[in-house]
mmCIF file of C-alpha atoms in Angstrom:
data_model
loop_
_atom_site.group_PDB
_atom_site.id
_atom_site.type_symbol
_atom_site.label_atom_id
_atom_site.label_comp_id
_atom_site.label_asym_id
_atom_site.label_seq_id
_atom_site.Cartn_x
_atom_site.Cartn_y
_atom_site.Cartn_z
ATOM 1 C CA PRO J 248 -90.648 14.283 -114.269
ATOM 2 C CA GLY J 249 -94.353 14.037 -113.677
ATOM 3 C CA GLY J 250 -95.293 15.970 -116.581
ATOM 4 C CA GLN J 251 -93.722 19.349 -115.204
ATOM 5 C CA LYS J 252 -93.082 22.070 -117.623
ATOM 6 C CA ALA J 253 -89.255 22.664 -117.911
ATOM 7 C CA PRO J 254 -88.593 26.286 -117.060
ATOM 8 C CA ASP J 255 -87.824 28.782 -119.570
ATOM 9 C CA PRO J 256 -83.902 29.372 -120.275
ATOM 10 C CA PRO J 257 -82.672 32.354 -118.549
ATOM 11 C CA PRO J 258 -81.815 35.699 -120.489
ATOM 12 C CA GLY J 259 -78.399 36.462 -121.401
ATOM 13 C CA GLY J 260 -76.792 33.282 -120.902
ATOM 14 C CA GLN J 261 -77.162 33.437 -117.222
ATOM 15 C CA LYS J 262 -76.636 30.182 -115.474
ATOM 16 C CA ALA J 263 -79.678 28.139 -115.386
ATOM 17 C CA PRO J 264 -81.294 28.054 -111.559
ATOM 18 C CA ASP J 265 -81.192 24.688 -109.678
ATOM 19 C CA PRO J 266 -84.273 22.428 -110.378
ATOM 20 C CA PRO J 267 -87.087 22.722 -108.036
ATOM 21 C CA PRO J 268 -87.203 20.238 -105.451
ATOM 22 C CA GLY J 269 -88.409 16.525 -106.345
ATOM 23 C CA GLY J 270 -86.462 16.753 -109.528
ATOM 24 C CA GLN J 271 -82.987 17.021 -108.088
ATOM 25 C CA LYS J 272 -81.100 13.772 -109.119
ATOM 26 C CA ALA J 273 -80.303 11.731 -105.797
ATOM 27 C CA PRO J 274 -76.587 11.065 -104.870
ATOM 28 C CA ASP J 275 -75.423 7.732 -104.909
ATOM 29 C CA PRO J 276 -76.238 5.953 -101.833
ATOM 30 C CA PRO J 277 -73.215 5.144 -99.442
ATOM 31 C CA PRO J 278 -72.986 1.353 -98.459
ATOM 32 C CA GLY J 279 -75.080 -0.021 -96.437
ATOM 33 C CA GLY J 280 -78.009 2.386 -96.438
ATOM 34 C CA GLN J 281 -76.203 5.148 -94.351
ATOM 35 C CA LYS J 282 -77.338 8.814 -95.004
ATOM 36 C CA ALA J 283 -74.461 10.420 -96.624
ATOM 37 C CA PRO J 284 -72.786 13.326 -94.689
ATOM 38 C CA ASP J 285 -72.772 16.884 -96.314
ATOM 39 C CA PRO J 286 -69.726 17.746 -98.182
ATOM 40 C CA PRO J 287 -67.335 19.888 -96.068
ATOM 41 C CA PRO J 288 -67.001 23.601 -97.213
ATOM 42 C CA GLY J 289 -63.538 24.583 -99.261
ATOM 43 C CA GLY J 290 -62.461 20.910 -99.923
ATOM 44 C CA GLN J 291 -61.609 19.946 -96.190
ATOM 45 C CA SER J 292 -61.639 16.205 -95.390
ATOM 46 C CA ALA J 293 -64.538 15.252 -93.375
ATOM 47 C CA PRO J 294 -64.201 14.906 -89.370
ATOM 48 C CA GLY J 295 -64.271 11.424 -88.208
ATOM 49 C CA PRO J 296 -66.608 9.841 -85.561
ATOM 50 C CA PRO J 297 -66.392 11.219 -82.017
ATOM 51 C CA PRO J 298 -64.090 9.209 -79.941
ATOM 52 C CA ARG J 299 -65.583 6.536 -77.762
ATOM 53 C CA GLY J 300 -66.257 7.278 -74.007
ATOM 54 C CA GLN J 301 -64.088 5.409 -71.438
ATOM 55 C CA LYS J 302 -65.883 2.040 -70.543
ATOM 56 C CA ALA J 303 -67.402 2.383 -67.096
ATOM 57 C CA PRO J 304 -65.096 0.677 -64.391
ATOM 58 C CA ASP J 305 -66.391 -2.691 -63.003
ATOM 59 C CA PRO J 306 -66.879 -3.063 -59.043
ATOM 60 C CA LEU J 307 -63.626 -3.474 -56.866
ATOM 61 C CA PHE J 308 -65.487 -6.788 -55.456
ATOM 62 C CA VAL J 309 -69.047 -8.217 -55.114
ATOM 63 C CA LEU J 310 -70.459 -9.588 -51.749
ATOM 64 C CA ARG J 311 -73.253 -12.048 -51.854
ATOM 65 C CA SER J 312 -74.850 -14.004 -48.862
ATOM 66 C CA SER J 313 -75.531 -17.795 -49.061
ATOM 67 C CA ASP J 314 -79.070 -16.599 -48.610
ATOM 68 C CA PRO J 315 -79.724 -14.474 -51.402
ATOM 69 C CA ALA J 316 -82.538 -12.248 -50.321
ATOM 70 C CA SER J 317 -83.084 -8.760 -51.666
ATOM 71 C CA VAL J 318 -80.680 -6.364 -50.003
ATOM 72 C CA THR J 319 -82.605 -3.418 -48.629
ATOM 73 C CA CYS J 320 -80.406 -1.304 -46.854
ATOM 74 C CA LEU J 321 -76.708 -0.725 -46.539
ATOM 75 C CA VAL J 322 -74.220 1.281 -43.855
ATOM 76 C CA PHE J 323 -70.549 1.770 -43.922
ATOM 77 C CA LEU J 324 -69.265 1.333 -40.465
ATOM 78 C CA LYS J 325 -66.020 3.083 -39.212
ATOM 79 C CA LYS J 326 -62.829 1.267 -39.066
ATOM 80 C CA SER J 327 -61.917 0.187 -35.492
ATOM 81 C CA HIS J 328 -58.187 0.177 -35.868
ATOM 82 C CA GLU J 329 -55.552 0.870 -38.359
ATOM 83 C CA ASP J 330 -55.098 -2.295 -40.312
ATOM 84 C CA ASP J 331 -59.111 -2.592 -40.414
ATOM 85 C CA ASP J 332 -60.822 -1.967 -43.947
ATOM 86 C CA GLY J 333 -63.965 -1.152 -42.087
ATOM 87 C CA GLN J 334 -67.549 -3.226 -42.618
ATOM 88 C CA ILE J 335 -70.787 -2.840 -44.307
ATOM 89 C CA LEU J 336 -73.967 -3.531 -42.447
ATOM 90 C CA ALA J 337 -76.542 -4.883 -44.549
ATOM 91 C CA GLY J 338 -80.104 -5.513 -44.194
ATOM 92 C CA TYR J 339 -82.236 -7.855 -46.147
ATOM 93 C CA GLY J 340 -85.712 -8.716 -47.208
ATOM 94 C CA ASN J 341 -86.168 -11.693 -45.301
ATOM 95 C CA GLY J 342 -85.149 -9.952 -42.098
ATOM 96 C CA LEU J 343 -81.420 -10.760 -41.700
ATOM 97 C CA ILE J 344 -79.033 -7.953 -40.632
ATOM 98 C CA GLN J 345 -75.547 -9.191 -41.708
ATOM 99 C CA PHE J 346 -72.001 -7.595 -40.947
ATOM 100 C CA TRP J 347 -69.474 -7.683 -44.027
ATOM 101 C CA ASP J 348 -65.724 -7.420 -43.120
ATOM 102 C CA LEU J 349 -63.998 -5.790 -46.197
ATOM 103 C CA LYS J 350 -60.882 -7.396 -45.900
ATOM 104 C CA SER J 351 -61.885 -10.970 -45.718
ATOM 105 C CA ARG J 352 -64.959 -10.237 -47.361
ATOM 106 C CA ARG J 353 -66.831 -12.908 -45.299
ATOM 107 C CA ILE J 354 -69.704 -12.300 -42.663
ATOM 108 C CA THR J 355 -68.612 -11.863 -39.041
ATOM 109 C CA HIS J 356 -72.134 -11.712 -37.737
ATOM 110 C CA SER J 357 -75.871 -12.440 -38.709
ATOM 111 C CA VAL J 358 -78.950 -11.807 -36.814
ATOM 112 C CA ASP J 359 -82.689 -11.525 -37.245
ATOM 113 C CA LEU J 360 -84.082 -8.937 -34.830
ATOM 114 C CA HIS J 361 -87.536 -8.218 -37.055
ATOM 115 C CA SER J 362 -88.897 -11.881 -36.867
ATOM 116 C CA GLY J 363 -88.266 -12.341 -40.514
ATOM 117 C CA ALA J 364 -89.783 -9.075 -41.636
ATOM 118 C CA SER J 365 -88.110 -7.062 -44.077
ATOM 119 C CA VAL J 366 -85.716 -4.929 -42.696
ATOM 120 C CA LEU J 367 -86.437 -0.833 -44.085
ATOM 121 C CA SER J 368 -83.103 0.712 -42.623
ATOM 122 C CA LEU J 369 -80.055 0.562 -40.583
ATOM 123 C CA HIS J 370 -78.470 3.612 -38.825
ATOM 124 C CA SER J 371 -74.835 2.973 -36.920
ATOM 125 C CA LEU J 372 -74.446 5.224 -33.687
ATOM 126 C CA ASN J 373 -71.554 5.586 -31.399
ATOM 127 C CA ASN J 374 -70.140 3.077 -29.205
ATOM 128 C CA ASN J 375 -71.051 -0.227 -31.327
ATOM 129 C CA THR J 376 -74.764 0.777 -31.250
ATOM 130 C CA PHE J 377 -77.324 0.627 -34.270
ATOM 131 C CA ILE J 378 -80.748 1.243 -35.130
ATOM 132 C CA SER J 379 -82.853 -0.997 -37.459
ATOM 133 C CA HIS J 380 -86.289 -0.505 -38.532
ATOM 134 C CA GLY J 381 -88.044 -3.373 -39.826
ATOM 135 C CA ARG J 382 -91.690 -4.110 -41.799
ATOM 136 C CA ASP J 383 -92.803 -5.576 -38.072
ATOM 137 C CA GLY J 384 -93.485 -2.156 -37.020
ATOM 138 C CA ARG J 385 -90.636 -1.834 -34.743
ATOM 139 C CA ILE J 386 -87.473 0.289 -34.477
ATOM 140 C CA LEU J 387 -84.826 -1.133 -32.439
ATOM 141 C CA ARG J 388 -81.769 0.420 -30.688
ATOM 142 C CA TRP J 389 -79.406 -2.535 -30.135
ATOM 143 C CA LYS J 390 -75.954 -3.291 -29.169
ATOM 144 C CA LEU J 391 -73.403 -5.785 -30.482
ATOM 145 C CA GLY J 392 -71.140 -7.610 -28.245
ATOM 146 C CA GLU J 393 -70.757 -11.127 -27.310
ATOM 147 C CA LYS J 394 -74.285 -11.402 -28.327
ATOM 148 C CA VAL J 395 -76.970 -9.032 -29.427
ATOM 149 C CA VAL J 396 -78.892 -6.509 -26.712
ATOM 150 C CA THR J 397 -81.682 -5.001 -27.662
ATOM 151 C CA GLU J 398 -81.696 -1.867 -25.645
ATOM 152 C CA LYS J 399 -84.644 -0.080 -26.611
ATOM 153 C CA THR J 400 -88.025 -0.373 -28.825
ATOM 154 C CA ILE J 401 -90.310 2.156 -30.683
ATOM 155 C CA LYS J 402 -93.653 0.735 -31.965
ATOM 156 C CA VAL J 403 -95.091 2.564 -35.085
ATOM 157 C CA ASP J 404 -98.476 1.987 -36.363
ATOM 158 C CA SER J 405 -97.128 2.207 -40.111
ATOM 159 C CA THR J 406 -95.782 -0.954 -42.206
ATOM 160 C CA THR J 407 -95.104 0.879 -45.432
ATOM 161 C CA PHE J 408 -92.006 0.815 -46.994
ATOM 162 C CA CYS J 409 -90.849 4.229 -46.100
ATOM 163 C CA GLN J 410 -87.736 4.279 -43.789
ATOM 164 C CA CYS J 411 -87.263 6.010 -40.676
ATOM 165 C CA ALA J 412 -84.747 8.882 -40.259
ATOM 166 C CA VAL J 413 -82.115 9.113 -37.508
ATOM 167 C CA TYR J 414 -80.531 12.475 -36.081
ATOM 168 C CA GLU J 415 -78.009 11.880 -33.505
ATOM 169 C CA GLU J 416 -76.919 15.066 -31.389
ATOM 170 C CA GLY J 417 -77.514 15.434 -27.540
ATOM 171 C CA GLY J 418 -79.574 12.238 -27.789
ATOM 172 C CA VAL J 419 -81.450 10.416 -30.679
ATOM 173 C CA MET J 420 -84.375 11.428 -32.635
ATOM 174 C CA VAL J 421 -86.097 9.205 -34.623
ATOM 175 C CA ALA J 422 -88.758 10.238 -37.469
ATOM 176 C CA ALA J 423 -91.162 7.481 -38.836
ATOM 177 C CA PRO J 424 -94.023 7.401 -41.289
ATOM 178 C CA GLY J 425 -97.442 7.792 -39.535
ATOM 179 C CA SER J 426 -100.928 5.945 -40.338
ATOM 180 C CA LYS J 427 -102.476 8.646 -41.769
ATOM 181 C CA HIS J 428 -102.165 10.793 -44.725
ATOM 182 C CA ALA J 429 -99.305 13.566 -44.626
ATOM 183 C CA GLN J 430 -98.328 12.263 -40.967
ATOM 184 C CA VAL J 431 -94.843 11.770 -39.829
ATOM 185 C CA LYS J 432 -94.036 11.303 -36.004
ATOM 186 C CA LEU J 433 -91.098 12.057 -34.241
ATOM 187 C CA PHE J 434 -89.735 9.993 -31.486
ATOM 188 C CA ASP J 435 -87.201 10.243 -28.553
ATOM 189 C CA MET J 436 -85.145 7.026 -28.848
ATOM 190 C CA GLU J 437 -84.035 7.062 -25.336
ATOM 191 C CA CYS J 438 -87.109 7.720 -23.626
ATOM 192 C CA GLU J 439 -88.959 5.528 -26.100
ATOM 193 C CA THR J 440 -91.757 8.471 -26.215
ATOM 194 C CA LEU J 441 -93.297 10.356 -28.767
ATOM 195 C CA LEU J 442 -91.841 13.646 -29.178
ATOM 196 C CA ARG J 443 -94.310 15.370 -31.906
ATOM 197 C CA ASP J 444 -97.071 14.244 -34.094
ATOM 198 C CA LEU J 445 -96.313 16.123 -37.558
ATOM 199 C CA GLN J 446 -99.345 16.451 -39.825
ATOM 200 C CA VAL J 447 -99.739 19.089 -43.038
ATOM 201 C CA SER J 448 -102.577 20.972 -42.141
ATOM 202 C CA ASP J 449 -103.439 22.236 -45.762
ATOM 203 C CA SER J 450 -106.753 20.210 -46.441
ATOM 204 C CA SER J 451 -107.052 21.482 -49.907
ATOM 205 C CA VAL J 452 -104.209 19.119 -51.025
ATOM 206 C CA SER J 453 -103.931 15.315 -50.884
ATOM 207 C CA TYR J 454 -100.589 14.481 -49.927
ATOM 208 C CA GLY J 455 -100.954 10.907 -49.523
ATOM 209 C CA MET J 456 -98.556 8.714 -47.280
ATOM 210 C CA ALA J 457 -95.052 9.660 -46.414
ATOM 211 C CA MET J 458 -92.712 8.010 -48.838
ATOM 212 C CA THR J 459 -89.308 8.971 -47.701
ATOM 213 C CA LEU J 460 -87.604 10.871 -44.812
ATOM 214 C CA LEU J 461 -84.400 12.655 -43.810
ATOM 215 C CA ILE J 462 -83.490 14.630 -40.835
ATOM 216 C CA PHE J 463 -80.644 17.126 -41.457
ATOM 217 C CA GLY J 464 -78.726 19.485 -39.041
ATOM 218 C CA ASP J 465 -78.948 23.091 -40.530
ATOM 219 C CA LYS J 466 -76.702 25.407 -38.634
ATOM 220 C CA LEU J 467 -79.165 28.579 -38.749
ATOM 221 C CA ARG J 468 -82.624 26.838 -38.335
ATOM 222 C CA GLY J 469 -81.449 23.348 -36.123
ATOM 223 C CA PRO J 470 -82.853 20.083 -37.613
ATOM 224 C CA LEU J 471 -84.541 19.762 -40.430
ATOM 225 C CA LEU J 472 -87.362 17.073 -40.906
ATOM 226 C CA LEU J 473 -87.457 16.617 -45.268
ATOM 227 C CA ALA J 474 -90.353 14.501 -46.003
ATOM 228 C CA GLY J 475 -91.283 13.211 -49.462
ATOM 229 C CA PHE J 476 -95.098 12.179 -50.058
ATOM 230 C CA GLU J 477 -97.414 10.283 -52.540
ATOM 231 C CA ASN J 478 -98.346 13.155 -54.582
ATOM 232 C CA GLY J 479 -95.023 14.380 -55.657
ATOM 233 C CA SER J 480 -94.324 16.785 -52.725
ATOM 234 C CA ILE J 481 -91.301 17.617 -50.251
ATOM 235 C CA VAL J 482 -92.464 18.931 -47.077
ATOM 236 C CA VAL J 483 -89.763 20.733 -44.849
ATOM 237 C CA TRP J 484 -90.611 20.921 -40.723
ATOM 238 C CA GLY J 485 -88.637 22.482 -37.884
ATOM 239 C CA ALA J 486 -88.004 19.314 -36.070
ATOM 240 C CA LEU J 487 -87.836 21.045 -32.744
ATOM 241 C CA GLU J 488 -90.501 23.553 -33.074
ATOM 242 C CA GLY J 489 -92.767 21.393 -35.269
ATOM 243 C CA GLY J 490 -93.778 24.119 -37.830
ATOM 244 C CA VAL J 491 -94.147 23.707 -41.666
ATOM 245 C CA PHE J 492 -91.215 25.885 -42.850
ATOM 246 C CA THR J 493 -91.649 25.158 -46.541
ATOM 247 C CA THR J 494 -93.609 23.071 -49.285
ATOM 248 C CA LEU J 495 -92.897 22.247 -53.131
ATOM 249 C CA ARG J 496 -94.162 19.526 -55.483
ATOM 250 C CA PRO J 497 -91.479 18.818 -57.837
ATOM 251 C CA HIS J 498 -92.753 15.823 -59.223
ATOM 252 C CA SER J 499 -96.453 14.632 -60.421
ATOM 253 C CA GLU J 500 -95.728 10.896 -59.226
ATOM 254 C CA PRO J 501 -94.793 9.798 -55.624
ATOM 255 C CA ILE J 502 -91.421 10.601 -54.214
ATOM 256 C CA MET J 503 -89.239 7.428 -53.871
ATOM 257 C CA CYS J 504 -85.964 9.223 -52.688
ATOM 258 C CA LEU J 505 -84.496 12.228 -51.670
ATOM 259 C CA ASP J 506 -81.197 13.307 -50.199
ATOM 260 C CA TYR J 507 -79.883 17.129 -49.204
ATOM 261 C CA ASP J 508 -76.481 18.654 -48.428
ATOM 262 C CA GLY J 509 -77.375 21.650 -46.658
ATOM 263 C CA THR J 510 -77.675 23.771 -49.438
ATOM 264 C CA ARG J 511 -79.250 21.687 -52.270
ATOM 265 C CA GLY J 512 -81.066 18.568 -52.655
ATOM 266 C CA ILE J 513 -82.158 16.169 -55.038
ATOM 267 C CA SER J 514 -85.132 13.740 -55.397
ATOM 268 C CA GLY J 515 -86.344 11.037 -57.978
ATOM 269 C CA SER J 516 -89.750 8.910 -58.434
ATOM 270 C CA PRO J 517 -91.019 6.422 -60.798
ATOM 271 C CA ASP J 518 -90.561 8.724 -63.861
ATOM 272 C CA ASN J 519 -87.423 9.158 -65.653
ATOM 273 C CA VAL J 520 -86.611 12.604 -64.139
ATOM 274 C CA LEU J 521 -84.407 13.836 -61.372
ATOM 275 C CA LYS J 522 -85.014 17.232 -59.680
ATOM 276 C CA THR J 523 -82.754 19.412 -57.820
ATOM 277 C CA TRP J 524 -83.928 22.056 -55.500
ATOM 278 C CA LYS J 525 -82.547 24.261 -52.796
ATOM 279 C CA ILE J 526 -83.791 25.983 -49.294
ATOM 280 C CA THR J 527 -83.448 29.718 -49.987
ATOM 281 C CA GLU J 528 -82.452 31.892 -46.877
ATOM 282 C CA ASN J 529 -85.995 32.931 -46.507
ATOM 283 C CA SER J 530 -86.856 28.902 -45.630
ATOM 284 C CA GLU J 531 -88.392 28.747 -49.098
ATOM 285 C CA LEU J 532 -88.267 25.683 -51.090
ATOM 286 C CA THR J 533 -87.474 26.343 -54.695
ATOM 287 C CA GLU J 534 -86.842 24.197 -57.872
ATOM 288 C CA GLU J 535 -83.555 24.419 -59.726
ATOM 289 C CA ARG J 536 -83.166 21.855 -62.314
ATOM 290 C CA ARG J 537 -84.509 19.131 -63.930
ATOM 291 C CA THR J 538 -82.435 16.071 -65.472
ATOM 292 C CA GLU J 539 -83.877 13.136 -67.427
ATOM 293 C CA VAL J 540 -82.200 9.633 -67.388
ATOM 294 C CA THR J 541 -83.120 6.840 -70.190
ATOM 295 C CA ASN J 542 -85.075 4.659 -68.096
ATOM 296 C CA PRO J 543 -87.917 5.280 -65.665
ATOM 297 C CA GLY J 544 -87.861 4.238 -62.015
ATOM 298 C CA VAL J 545 -85.455 6.010 -59.410
ATOM 299 C CA ALA J 546 -85.186 4.150 -56.406
ATOM 300 C CA CYS J 547 -82.485 5.734 -54.606
ATOM 301 C CA ALA J 548 -80.210 8.499 -54.470
ATOM 302 C CA LYS J 549 -77.076 9.542 -52.278
ATOM 303 C CA ILE J 550 -74.895 12.951 -52.464
ATOM 304 C CA ARG J 551 -71.230 12.098 -51.583
ATOM 305 C CA ALA J 552 -69.909 14.103 -48.527
ATOM 306 C CA ASP J 553 -67.377 16.031 -50.695
ATOM 307 C CA GLY J 554 -69.990 17.746 -52.801
ATOM 308 C CA ARG J 555 -68.457 16.126 -56.065
ATOM 309 C CA LEU J 556 -70.769 13.490 -57.022
ATOM 310 C CA VAL J 557 -74.335 12.383 -56.650
ATOM 311 C CA VAL J 558 -75.262 8.723 -57.616
ATOM 312 C CA THR J 559 -78.620 7.240 -58.195
ATOM 313 C CA GLY J 560 -80.031 3.898 -58.337
ATOM 314 C CA GLY J 561 -82.826 2.585 -60.699
ATOM 315 C CA TRP J 562 -85.443 0.003 -61.743
ATOM 316 C CA ASP J 563 -83.173 -0.698 -64.818
ATOM 317 C CA TYR J 564 -80.660 -2.246 -62.408
ATOM 318 C CA ARG J 565 -78.108 0.756 -62.973
ATOM 319 C CA VAL J 566 -76.286 3.133 -60.857
ATOM 320 C CA ARG J 567 -75.887 6.595 -62.386
ATOM 321 C CA VAL J 568 -73.201 8.954 -61.569
ATOM 322 C CA PHE J 569 -73.394 12.857 -61.919
ATOM 323 C CA ASN J 570 -71.266 15.816 -61.256
ATOM 324 C CA TRP J 571 -73.061 17.114 -58.340
ATOM 325 C CA LYS J 572 -72.432 20.782 -59.332
ATOM 326 C CA ASN J 573 -74.073 20.639 -62.898
ATOM 327 C CA MET J 574 -76.021 17.037 -63.041
ATOM 328 C CA LYS J 575 -73.687 16.309 -65.807
ATOM 329 C CA PRO J 576 -73.627 12.696 -66.229
ATOM 330 C CA LEU J 577 -70.641 11.035 -65.525
ATOM 331 C CA ALA J 578 -70.820 7.371 -65.689
ATOM 332 C CA VAL J 579 -73.274 4.596 -65.599
ATOM 333 C CA LEU J 580 -72.364 1.492 -63.449
ATOM 334 C CA LYS J 581 -73.603 -1.723 -65.032
ATOM 335 C CA TYR J 582 -73.599 -5.118 -62.510
ATOM 336 C CA HIS J 583 -76.725 -5.679 -61.038
ATOM 337 C CA LYS J 584 -79.693 -7.998 -62.685
ATOM 338 C CA GLU J 585 -82.526 -6.503 -60.817
ATOM 339 C CA THR J 586 -83.592 -2.850 -59.063
ATOM 340 C CA ILE J 587 -81.195 -1.069 -57.096
ATOM 341 C CA HIS J 588 -82.653 -0.671 -53.593
ATOM 342 C CA CYS J 589 -79.887 1.144 -51.987
ATOM 343 C CA LEU J 590 -76.695 3.253 -52.100
ATOM 344 C CA THR J 591 -74.264 4.508 -49.673
ATOM 345 C CA PHE J 592 -70.765 6.154 -49.686
ATOM 346 C CA SER J 593 -67.949 5.147 -47.093
ATOM 347 C CA PRO J 594 -65.876 7.232 -44.862
ATOM 348 C CA VAL J 595 -62.358 7.900 -46.171
ATOM 349 C CA ILE J 596 -60.642 4.601 -46.444
ATOM 350 C CA GLY J 597 -56.723 4.558 -46.925
ATOM 351 C CA GLU J 598 -55.374 5.550 -50.290
ATOM 352 C CA GLY J 599 -58.389 4.306 -52.028
ATOM 353 C CA GLY J 600 -60.547 6.929 -51.202
ATOM 354 C CA VAL J 601 -64.104 6.922 -50.785
ATOM 355 C CA LEU J 602 -66.021 3.641 -51.494
ATOM 356 C CA LEU J 603 -69.818 3.340 -52.991
ATOM 357 C CA ALA J 604 -71.824 0.277 -52.285
ATOM 358 C CA ALA J 605 -74.974 -0.484 -54.131
ATOM 359 C CA GLY J 606 -77.441 -3.227 -52.936
ATOM 360 C CA SER J 607 -80.174 -4.881 -55.009
ATOM 361 C CA GLN J 608 -82.968 -7.201 -55.276
ATOM 362 C CA ASP J 609 -80.464 -9.825 -56.775
ATOM 363 C CA GLY J 610 -79.076 -10.199 -53.389
ATOM 364 C CA ARG J 611 -75.528 -9.188 -54.128
ATOM 365 C CA ILE J 612 -73.897 -5.937 -52.975
ATOM 366 C CA SER J 613 -71.507 -4.170 -55.335
ATOM 367 C CA VAL J 614 -68.519 -2.463 -53.998
ATOM 368 C CA TRP J 615 -67.043 0.750 -56.378
ATOM 369 C CA SER J 616 -64.179 3.224 -56.384
ATOM 370 C CA ILE J 617 -65.160 6.142 -58.513
ATOM 371 C CA PHE J 618 -63.792 9.429 -59.151
ATOM 372 C CA ASN J 619 -61.411 9.540 -56.360
#
């Protein structure tokens, strides 16, 4: 075709070579215009399609308040007695804090302690005592009895969306974002006083504002304060000494979430990349693994206490489940219709094992039992 000259016949009766590319006869197309598979060698039958994966589970149940504000933070409460199924404490974008009974699946208490400002974080302490952080610039320690009694108040000068971090051991230490770039403040909750004003001294790097905070009790180094910043960096301080241990920039965009299990950590940002990292014996942060997810926007991440799973919540309304050892994707949980803002695991509850709760912009809390 195309005026090409046919090749000369081979000498000695040899088999003619295959025609040049462009002159081959096209095989008959399969139905539907699909590409025909290559024939299997040796006359073997062609393999069938790969088996389909199992369907992701549905939630065990869903909690929905009559006032469907965004769910901003969640924490499971320990069982008070053997027949108790436990409770979930939920904070909302309209300032409400609600106690959900998991047996009746109803609200037992509902309070507004932050004057209608969004509740950024909730923490459960001993003796039916709680800490809440609101966008009204206040961190409160309060007790629930016949009525709510506010015991302690810390005023912070930042009203960003960064949640405070709480560490309880021989007292209660609270970390909150400062109003300056690369600044985090540590408070003594009992005395309502500032312990340390921490700021990265490296003026050559613009860290931006603190985006996410975590205090972790390290057996060798004491409590560590981990902070994720706008420029994609993680900074680790010794919370008692106040010195910077190590820094790492695993992301090019702001760090929206991080979690750490004492050996390894995970972080997410507005892009579609998860990063895992570790703190070495020499107290250095080193990047370990990069994992891409389908859609951009990782809002929250949580490692399960047994070290088997890590879950992430995204702007794409999905909860993704990974094997924490190798970051192999295990499941995508689909229920919510808007961004997942928060994730939390329960203590072990009866034969059902550990529960997972997810809170969303759609005002609903989904509760799941996965890989128990």
